[in-house]
PDB file of C-alpha atoms in Angstrom:
ATOM      1  CA  UNK A   1     140.531 121.166 111.939  1.00  0.00           C
ATOM      2  CA  UNK A   2     141.800 117.393 111.512  1.00  0.00           C
ATOM      3  CA  UNK A   3     144.540 117.863 109.436  1.00  0.00           C
ATOM      4  CA  UNK A   4     146.290 120.814 111.103  1.00  0.00           C
ATOM      5  CA  UNK A   5     145.812 124.503 112.598  1.00  0.00           C
ATOM      6  CA  UNK A   6     146.473 125.853 108.794  1.00  0.00           C
ATOM      7  CA  UNK A   7     143.746 123.405 107.130  1.00  0.00           C
ATOM      8  CA  UNK A   8     146.478 122.379 104.475  1.00  0.00           C
ATOM      9  CA  UNK A   9     145.684 118.519 102.968  1.00  0.00           C
ATOM     10  CA  UNK A  10     148.865 119.376 100.961  1.00  0.00           C
ATOM     11  CA  UNK A  11     151.027 115.281 101.675  1.00  0.00           C
ATOM     12  CA  UNK A  12     155.052 116.564 102.194  1.00  0.00           C
ATOM     13  CA  UNK A  13     157.308 114.440 100.256  1.00  0.00           C
ATOM     14  CA  UNK A  14     159.645 115.032 102.735  1.00  0.00           C
ATOM     15  CA  UNK A  15     157.599 116.111 106.513  1.00  0.00           C
ATOM     16  CA  UNK A  16     160.552 117.953 107.192  1.00  0.00           C
ATOM     17  CA  UNK A  17     160.405 120.403 105.024  1.00  0.00           C
ATOM     18  CA  UNK A  18     156.736 121.129 106.727  1.00  0.00           C
ATOM     19  CA  UNK A  19     159.178 123.614 108.606  1.00  0.00           C
ATOM     20  CA  UNK A  20     161.314 124.583 106.084  1.00  0.00           C
ATOM     21  CA  UNK A  21     158.397 125.993 103.575  1.00  0.00           C
ATOM     22  CA  UNK A  22     156.613 127.601 107.121  1.00  0.00           C
ATOM     23  CA  UNK A  23     159.654 130.088 107.105  1.00  0.00           C
ATOM     24  CA  UNK A  24     159.861 130.093 103.027  1.00  0.00           C
ATOM     25  CA  UNK A  25     156.050 131.250 103.297  1.00  0.00           C
ATOM     26  CA  UNK A  26     156.770 134.339 106.641  1.00  0.00           C
ATOM     27  CA  UNK A  27     159.661 135.287 104.731  1.00  0.00           C
ATOM     28  CA  UNK A  28     158.389 136.043 101.159  1.00  0.00           C
ATOM     29  CA  UNK A  29     155.011 137.679 102.823  1.00  0.00           C
ATOM     30  CA  UNK A  30     157.628 140.166 104.666  1.00  0.00           C
ATOM     31  CA  UNK A  31     159.754 140.645 101.586  1.00  0.00           C
ATOM     32  CA  UNK A  32     155.958 141.026  99.669  1.00  0.00           C
ATOM     33  CA  UNK A  33     154.353 143.599 102.941  1.00  0.00           C
ATOM     34  CA  UNK A  34     151.879 140.883 103.778  1.00  0.00           C
ATOM     35  CA  UNK A  35     151.060 139.832 107.127  1.00  0.00           C
ATOM     36  CA  UNK A  36     150.110 136.692 107.566  1.00  0.00           C
ATOM     37  CA  UNK A  37     146.969 135.704 110.189  1.00  0.00           C
ATOM     38  CA  UNK A  38     148.106 134.820 113.724  1.00  0.00           C
ATOM     39  CA  UNK A  39     145.002 132.721 113.847  1.00  0.00           C
ATOM     40  CA  UNK A  40     146.089 130.608 110.532  1.00  0.00           C
ATOM     41  CA  UNK A  41     142.730 131.718 108.521  1.00  0.00           C
ATOM     42  CA  UNK A  42     142.992 133.406 105.786  1.00  0.00           C
ATOM     43  CA  UNK A  43     139.783 133.520 104.936  1.00  0.00           C
ATOM     44  CA  UNK A  44     140.132 137.344 104.888  1.00  0.00           C
ATOM     45  CA  UNK A  45     143.509 137.898 102.941  1.00  0.00           C
ATOM     46  CA  UNK A  46     142.352 139.369  99.507  1.00  0.00           C
ATOM     47  CA  UNK A  47     143.332 136.433  96.900  1.00  0.00           C
ATOM     48  CA  UNK A  48     145.826 139.033  94.784  1.00  0.00           C
ATOM     49  CA  UNK A  49     148.000 138.248  98.422  1.00  0.00           C
ATOM     50  CA  UNK A  50     148.004 134.435  99.134  1.00  0.00           C
ATOM     51  CA  UNK A  51     148.852 134.395  95.178  1.00  0.00           C
ATOM     52  CA  UNK A  52     151.593 136.571  95.125  1.00  0.00           C
ATOM     53  CA  UNK A  53     152.828 134.900  98.828  1.00  0.00           C
ATOM     54  CA  UNK A  54     152.363 131.369  96.787  1.00  0.00           C
ATOM     55  CA  UNK A  55     154.238 132.502  93.709  1.00  0.00           C
ATOM     56  CA  UNK A  56     157.200 134.371  94.502  1.00  0.00           C
ATOM     57  CA  UNK A  57     157.377 130.548  96.755  1.00  0.00           C
ATOM     58  CA  UNK A  58     156.736 128.753  93.333  1.00  0.00           C
ATOM     59  CA  UNK A  59     159.905 130.606  92.502  1.00  0.00           C
ATOM     60  CA  UNK A  60     162.215 130.681  94.655  1.00  0.00           C
ATOM     61  CA  UNK A  61     161.682 126.909  95.263  1.00  0.00           C
ATOM     62  CA  UNK A  62     162.238 126.545  90.957  1.00  0.00           C
ATOM     63  CA  UNK A  63     165.767 128.830  91.445  1.00  0.00           C
ATOM     64  CA  UNK A  64     166.982 126.123  94.551  1.00  0.00           C
ATOM     65  CA  UNK A  65     166.420 123.220  92.512  1.00  0.00           C
ATOM     66  CA  UNK A  66     168.009 124.547  89.503  1.00  0.00           C
ATOM     67  CA  UNK A  67     170.835 125.604  91.473  1.00  0.00           C
ATOM     68  CA  UNK A  68     171.248 122.443  92.908  1.00  0.00           C
ATOM     69  CA  UNK A  69     170.575 120.702  89.144  1.00  0.00           C
ATOM     70  CA  UNK A  70     173.802 123.114  87.807  1.00  0.00           C
ATOM     71  CA  UNK A  71     175.772 122.482  90.727  1.00  0.00           C
ATOM     72  CA  UNK A  72     175.256 118.034  90.540  1.00  0.00           C
ATOM     73  CA  UNK A  73     176.160 118.831  87.079  1.00  0.00           C
ATOM     74  CA  UNK A  74     179.868 115.466  86.644  1.00  0.00           C
TER      75      UNK A  74
END
């Protein structure tokens, strides 16, 4: 695949964030008891599982942003 191992076409505003997002993905999957394929191919995973991982990642990112905004109030 031209875009990388996972075939992800998303362009990150901060390219250095890719590794942090990957780490977050594995942490969330472990918390949910979901095994992420070692070969990076998600085609055999249940949509429910991949959606759960994505949903939890989004919730976590929103929580982090809210905490940062709360700490930056003047």
